[in-house]
Coordinates of N, CA and C in Angstrom, one line a residue:
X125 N 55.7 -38.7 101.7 CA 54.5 -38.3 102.4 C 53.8 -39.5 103.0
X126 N 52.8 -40.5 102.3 CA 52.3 -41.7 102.7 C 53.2 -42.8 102.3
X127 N 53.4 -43.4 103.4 CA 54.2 -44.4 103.5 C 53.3 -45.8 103.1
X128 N 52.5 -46.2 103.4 CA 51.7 -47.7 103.5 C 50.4 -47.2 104.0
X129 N 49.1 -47.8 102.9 CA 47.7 -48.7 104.1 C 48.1 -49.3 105.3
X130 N 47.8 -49.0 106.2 CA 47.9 -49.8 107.2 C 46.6 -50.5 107.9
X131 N 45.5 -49.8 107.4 CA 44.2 -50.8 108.1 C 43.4 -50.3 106.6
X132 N 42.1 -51.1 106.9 CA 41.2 -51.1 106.1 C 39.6 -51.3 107.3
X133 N 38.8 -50.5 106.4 CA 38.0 -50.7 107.9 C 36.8 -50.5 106.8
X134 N 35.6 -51.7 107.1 CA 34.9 -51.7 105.9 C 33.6 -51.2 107.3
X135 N 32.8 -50.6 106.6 CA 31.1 -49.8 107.1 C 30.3 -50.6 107.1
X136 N 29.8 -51.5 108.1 CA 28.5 -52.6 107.8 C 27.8 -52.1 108.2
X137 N 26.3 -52.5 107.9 CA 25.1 -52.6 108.7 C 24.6 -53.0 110.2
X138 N 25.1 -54.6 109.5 CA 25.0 -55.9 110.4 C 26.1 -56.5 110.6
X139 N 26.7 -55.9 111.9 CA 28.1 -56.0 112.8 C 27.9 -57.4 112.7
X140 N 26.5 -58.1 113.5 CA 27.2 -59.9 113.6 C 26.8 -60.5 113.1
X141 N 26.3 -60.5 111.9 CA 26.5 -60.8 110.8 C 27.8 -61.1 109.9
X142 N 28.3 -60.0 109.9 CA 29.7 -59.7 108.9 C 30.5 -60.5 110.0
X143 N 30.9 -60.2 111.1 CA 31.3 -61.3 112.4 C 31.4 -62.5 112.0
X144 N 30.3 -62.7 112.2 CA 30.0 -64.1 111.7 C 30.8 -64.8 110.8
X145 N 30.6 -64.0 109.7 CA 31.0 -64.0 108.1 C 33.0 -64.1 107.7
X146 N 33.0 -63.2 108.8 CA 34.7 -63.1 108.7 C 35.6 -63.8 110.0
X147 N 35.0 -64.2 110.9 CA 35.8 -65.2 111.8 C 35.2 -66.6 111.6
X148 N 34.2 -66.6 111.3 CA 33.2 -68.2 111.5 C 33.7 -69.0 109.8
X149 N 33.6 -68.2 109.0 CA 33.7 -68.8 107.9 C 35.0 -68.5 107.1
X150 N 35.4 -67.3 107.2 CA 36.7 -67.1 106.5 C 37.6 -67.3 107.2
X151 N 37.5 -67.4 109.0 CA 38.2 -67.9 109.2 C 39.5 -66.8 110.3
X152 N 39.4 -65.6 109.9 CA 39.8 -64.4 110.4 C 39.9 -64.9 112.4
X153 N 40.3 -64.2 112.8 CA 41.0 -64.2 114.3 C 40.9 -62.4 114.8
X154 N 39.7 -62.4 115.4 CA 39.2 -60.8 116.4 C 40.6 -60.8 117.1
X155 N 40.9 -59.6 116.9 CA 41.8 -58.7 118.5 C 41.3 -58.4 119.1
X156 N 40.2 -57.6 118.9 CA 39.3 -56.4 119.5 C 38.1 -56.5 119.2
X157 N 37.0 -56.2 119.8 CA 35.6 -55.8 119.6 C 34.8 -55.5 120.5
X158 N 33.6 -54.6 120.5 CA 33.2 -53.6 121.1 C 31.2 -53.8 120.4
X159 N 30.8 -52.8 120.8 CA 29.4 -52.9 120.3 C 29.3 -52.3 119.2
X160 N 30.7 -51.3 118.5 CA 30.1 -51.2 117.3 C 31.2 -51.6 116.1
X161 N 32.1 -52.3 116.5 CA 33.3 -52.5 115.2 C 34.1 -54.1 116.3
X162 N 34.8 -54.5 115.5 CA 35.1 -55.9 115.4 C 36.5 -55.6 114.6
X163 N 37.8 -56.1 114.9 CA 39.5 -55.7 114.5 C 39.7 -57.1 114.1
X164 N 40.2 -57.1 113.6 CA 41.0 -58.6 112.6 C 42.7 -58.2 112.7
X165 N 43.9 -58.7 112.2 CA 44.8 -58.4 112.3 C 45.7 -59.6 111.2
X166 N 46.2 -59.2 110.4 CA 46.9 -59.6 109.1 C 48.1 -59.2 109.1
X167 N 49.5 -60.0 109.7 CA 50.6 -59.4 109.8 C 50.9 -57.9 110.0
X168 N 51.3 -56.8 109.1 CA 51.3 -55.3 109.8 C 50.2 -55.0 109.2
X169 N 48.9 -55.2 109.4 CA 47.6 -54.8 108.8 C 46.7 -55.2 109.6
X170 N 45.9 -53.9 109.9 CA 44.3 -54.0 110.5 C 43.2 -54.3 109.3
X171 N 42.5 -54.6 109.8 CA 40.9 -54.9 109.1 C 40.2 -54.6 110.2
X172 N 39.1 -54.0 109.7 CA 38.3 -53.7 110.9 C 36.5 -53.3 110.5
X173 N 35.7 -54.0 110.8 CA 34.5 -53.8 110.6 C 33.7 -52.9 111.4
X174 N 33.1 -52.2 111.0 CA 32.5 -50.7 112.0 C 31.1 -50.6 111.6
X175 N 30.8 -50.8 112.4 CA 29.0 -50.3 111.9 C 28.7 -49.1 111.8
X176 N 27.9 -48.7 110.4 CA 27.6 -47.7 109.7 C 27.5 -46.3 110.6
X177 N 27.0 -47.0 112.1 CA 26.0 -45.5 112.4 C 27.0 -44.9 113.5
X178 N 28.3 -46.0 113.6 CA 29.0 -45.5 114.5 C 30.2 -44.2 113.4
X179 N 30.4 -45.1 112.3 CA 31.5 -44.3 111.0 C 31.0 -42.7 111.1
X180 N 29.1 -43.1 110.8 CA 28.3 -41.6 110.8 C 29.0 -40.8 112.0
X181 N 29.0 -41.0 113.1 CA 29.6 -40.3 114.4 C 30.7 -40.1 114.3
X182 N 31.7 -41.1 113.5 CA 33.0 -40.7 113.7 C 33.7 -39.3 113.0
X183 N 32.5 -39.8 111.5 CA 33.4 -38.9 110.5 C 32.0 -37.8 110.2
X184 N 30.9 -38.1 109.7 CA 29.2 -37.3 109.6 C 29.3 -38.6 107.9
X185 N 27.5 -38.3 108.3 CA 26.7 -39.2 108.1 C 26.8 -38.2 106.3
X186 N 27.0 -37.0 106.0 CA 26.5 -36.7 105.0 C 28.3 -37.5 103.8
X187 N 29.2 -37.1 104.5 CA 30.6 -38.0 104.0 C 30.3 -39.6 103.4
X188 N 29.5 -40.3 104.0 CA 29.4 -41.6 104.3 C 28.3 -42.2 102.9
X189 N 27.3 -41.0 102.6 CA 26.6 -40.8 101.7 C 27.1 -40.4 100.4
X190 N 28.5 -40.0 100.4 CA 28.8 -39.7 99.0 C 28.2 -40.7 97.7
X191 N 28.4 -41.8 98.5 CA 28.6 -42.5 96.7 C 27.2 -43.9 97.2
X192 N 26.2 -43.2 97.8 CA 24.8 -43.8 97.5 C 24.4 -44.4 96.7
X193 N 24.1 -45.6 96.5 CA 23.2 -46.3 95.0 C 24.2 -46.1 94.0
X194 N 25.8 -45.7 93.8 CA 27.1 -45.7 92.8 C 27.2 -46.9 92.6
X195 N 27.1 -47.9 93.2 CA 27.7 -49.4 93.0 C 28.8 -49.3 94.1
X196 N 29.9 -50.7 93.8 CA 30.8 -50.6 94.6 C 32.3 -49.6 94.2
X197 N 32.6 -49.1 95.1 CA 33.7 -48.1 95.3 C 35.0 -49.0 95.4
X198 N 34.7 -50.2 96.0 CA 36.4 -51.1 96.5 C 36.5 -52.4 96.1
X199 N 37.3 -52.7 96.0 CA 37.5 -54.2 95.8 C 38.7 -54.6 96.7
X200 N 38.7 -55.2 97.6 CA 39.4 -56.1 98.8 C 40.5 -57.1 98.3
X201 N 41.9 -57.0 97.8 CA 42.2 -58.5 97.1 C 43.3 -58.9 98.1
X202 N 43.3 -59.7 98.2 CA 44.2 -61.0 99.8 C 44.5 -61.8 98.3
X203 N 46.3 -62.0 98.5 CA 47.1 -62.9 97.8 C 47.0 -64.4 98.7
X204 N 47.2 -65.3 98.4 CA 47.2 -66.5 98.7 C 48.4 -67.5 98.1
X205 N 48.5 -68.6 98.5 CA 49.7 -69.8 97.6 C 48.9 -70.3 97.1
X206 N 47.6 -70.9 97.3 CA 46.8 -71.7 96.1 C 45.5 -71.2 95.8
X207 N 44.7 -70.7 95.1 CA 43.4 -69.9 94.3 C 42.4 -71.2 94.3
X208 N 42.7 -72.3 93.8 CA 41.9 -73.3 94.0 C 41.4 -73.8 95.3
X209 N 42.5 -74.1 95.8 CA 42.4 -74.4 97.1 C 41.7 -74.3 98.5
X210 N 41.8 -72.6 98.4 CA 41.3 -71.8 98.7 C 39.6 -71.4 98.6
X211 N 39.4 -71.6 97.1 CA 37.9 -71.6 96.4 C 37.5 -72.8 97.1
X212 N 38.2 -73.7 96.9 CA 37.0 -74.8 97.0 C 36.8 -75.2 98.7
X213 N 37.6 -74.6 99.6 CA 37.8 -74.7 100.9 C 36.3 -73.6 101.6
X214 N 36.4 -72.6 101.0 CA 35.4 -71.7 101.1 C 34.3 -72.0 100.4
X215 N 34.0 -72.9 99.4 CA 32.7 -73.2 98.2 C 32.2 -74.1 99.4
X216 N 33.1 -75.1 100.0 CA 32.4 -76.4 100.9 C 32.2 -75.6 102.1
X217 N 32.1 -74.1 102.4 CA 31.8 -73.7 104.0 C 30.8 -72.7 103.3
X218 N 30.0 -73.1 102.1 CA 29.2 -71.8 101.7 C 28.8 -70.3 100.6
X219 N 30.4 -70.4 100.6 CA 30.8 -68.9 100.7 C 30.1 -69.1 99.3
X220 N 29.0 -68.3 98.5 CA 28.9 -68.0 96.8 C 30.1 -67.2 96.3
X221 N 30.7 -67.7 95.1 CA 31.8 -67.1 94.6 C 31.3 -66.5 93.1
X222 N 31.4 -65.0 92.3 CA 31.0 -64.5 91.3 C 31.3 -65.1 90.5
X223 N 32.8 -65.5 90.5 CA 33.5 -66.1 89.8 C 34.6 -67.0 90.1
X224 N 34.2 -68.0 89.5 CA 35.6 -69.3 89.6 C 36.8 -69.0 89.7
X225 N 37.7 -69.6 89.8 CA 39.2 -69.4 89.5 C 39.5 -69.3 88.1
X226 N 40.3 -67.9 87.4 CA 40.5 -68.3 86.3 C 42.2 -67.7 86.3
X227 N 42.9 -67.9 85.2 CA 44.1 -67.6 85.0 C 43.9 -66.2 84.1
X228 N 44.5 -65.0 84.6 CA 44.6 -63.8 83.6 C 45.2 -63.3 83.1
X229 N 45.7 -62.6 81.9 CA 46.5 -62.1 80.8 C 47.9 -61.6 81.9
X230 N 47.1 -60.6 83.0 CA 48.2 -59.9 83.6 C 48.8 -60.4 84.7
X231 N 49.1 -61.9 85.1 CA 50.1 -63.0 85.7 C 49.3 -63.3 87.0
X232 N 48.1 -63.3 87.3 CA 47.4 -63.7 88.1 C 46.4 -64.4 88.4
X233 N 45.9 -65.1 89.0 CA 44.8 -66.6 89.2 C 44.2 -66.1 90.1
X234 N 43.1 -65.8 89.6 CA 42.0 -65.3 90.5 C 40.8 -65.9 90.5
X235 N 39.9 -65.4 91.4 CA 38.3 -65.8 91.9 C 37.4 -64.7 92.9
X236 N 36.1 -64.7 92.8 CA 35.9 -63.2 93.4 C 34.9 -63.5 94.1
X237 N 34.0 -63.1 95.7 CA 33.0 -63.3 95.8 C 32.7 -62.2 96.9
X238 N 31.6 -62.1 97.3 CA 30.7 -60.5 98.1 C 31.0 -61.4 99.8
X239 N 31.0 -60.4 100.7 CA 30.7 -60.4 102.0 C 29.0 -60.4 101.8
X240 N 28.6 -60.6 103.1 CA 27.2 -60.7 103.5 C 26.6 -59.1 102.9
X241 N 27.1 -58.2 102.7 CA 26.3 -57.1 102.7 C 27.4 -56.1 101.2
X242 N 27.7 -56.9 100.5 CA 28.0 -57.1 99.3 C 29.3 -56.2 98.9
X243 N 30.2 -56.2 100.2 CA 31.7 -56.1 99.7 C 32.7 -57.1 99.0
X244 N 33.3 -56.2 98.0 CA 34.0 -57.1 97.0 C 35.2 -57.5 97.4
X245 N 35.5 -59.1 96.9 CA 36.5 -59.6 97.4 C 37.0 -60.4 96.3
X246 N 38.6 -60.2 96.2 CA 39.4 -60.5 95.2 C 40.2 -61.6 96.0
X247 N 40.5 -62.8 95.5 CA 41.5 -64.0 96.3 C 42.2 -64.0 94.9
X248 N 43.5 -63.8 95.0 CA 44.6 -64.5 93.8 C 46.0 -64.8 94.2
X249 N 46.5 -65.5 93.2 CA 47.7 -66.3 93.7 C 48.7 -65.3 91.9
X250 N 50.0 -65.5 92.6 CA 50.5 -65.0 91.3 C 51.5 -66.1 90.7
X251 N 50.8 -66.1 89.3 CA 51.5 -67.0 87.7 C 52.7 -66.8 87.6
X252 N 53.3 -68.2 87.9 CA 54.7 -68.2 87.1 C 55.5 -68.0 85.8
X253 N 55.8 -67.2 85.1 CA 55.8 -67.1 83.6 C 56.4 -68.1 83.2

């Protein structure tokens, strides 16, 4: 039936802002953009930033509202070759990180920190046993 994610498309507020946030600082490379969404491109994967009031139009505004004031629904995680490397490349351009790099039980080195408008993001590298 479903084969693969093939995009991810996060709902902002503040299109240039998050813009800002994912080409200027993380570093990301636009395909596409328009006045209400901005496309990123990751080998066979979309990313794509949409502002809220356009998602409301695409899909209805009352869908969009399910999970109001729930906390966060997603966590974003992008593998890497080095977790350190990585942190401290992004710590000297700003970025606040929740959490440091640490090594975890289940063979992974991670570190975690919010987009501008407080989407969760996972960076890890995976442990050699």
């Amino acid at each position: 039936m479903f084969r693969k994610i093939n995009a991810a498309v996060l709902f902002v507020e503040n299109l240039e802002k998050c813009t800002t946030f994912y080409r200027d600082t993380l570093g990301f490379e636009a395909t596409f953009s328009d006045d209400v969404s901005v496309a990123f491109r990751f080998e066979d994967q979309d990313f794509m930033l949409l502002k809220h009031s356009a998602a409301a139009n695409m899909i209805n505004e009352e869908a969009l509202s399910l999970h109001n004031g729930a906390g966060h629904n997603i966590l974003l995680c992008v593998g890497v070759d080095d977790v350190d490397a990585v942190y401290k490349s992004l710590t000297d351009k700003g970025v606040p990180f929740i959490k440091p790099p640490i090594s975890q039980a289940w063979g992974r080195r991670t570190t975690y920190f919010a987009d501008p408008e407080g989407n969760l993001w996972e960076i890890y590298q995976m442990l050699t046993p």
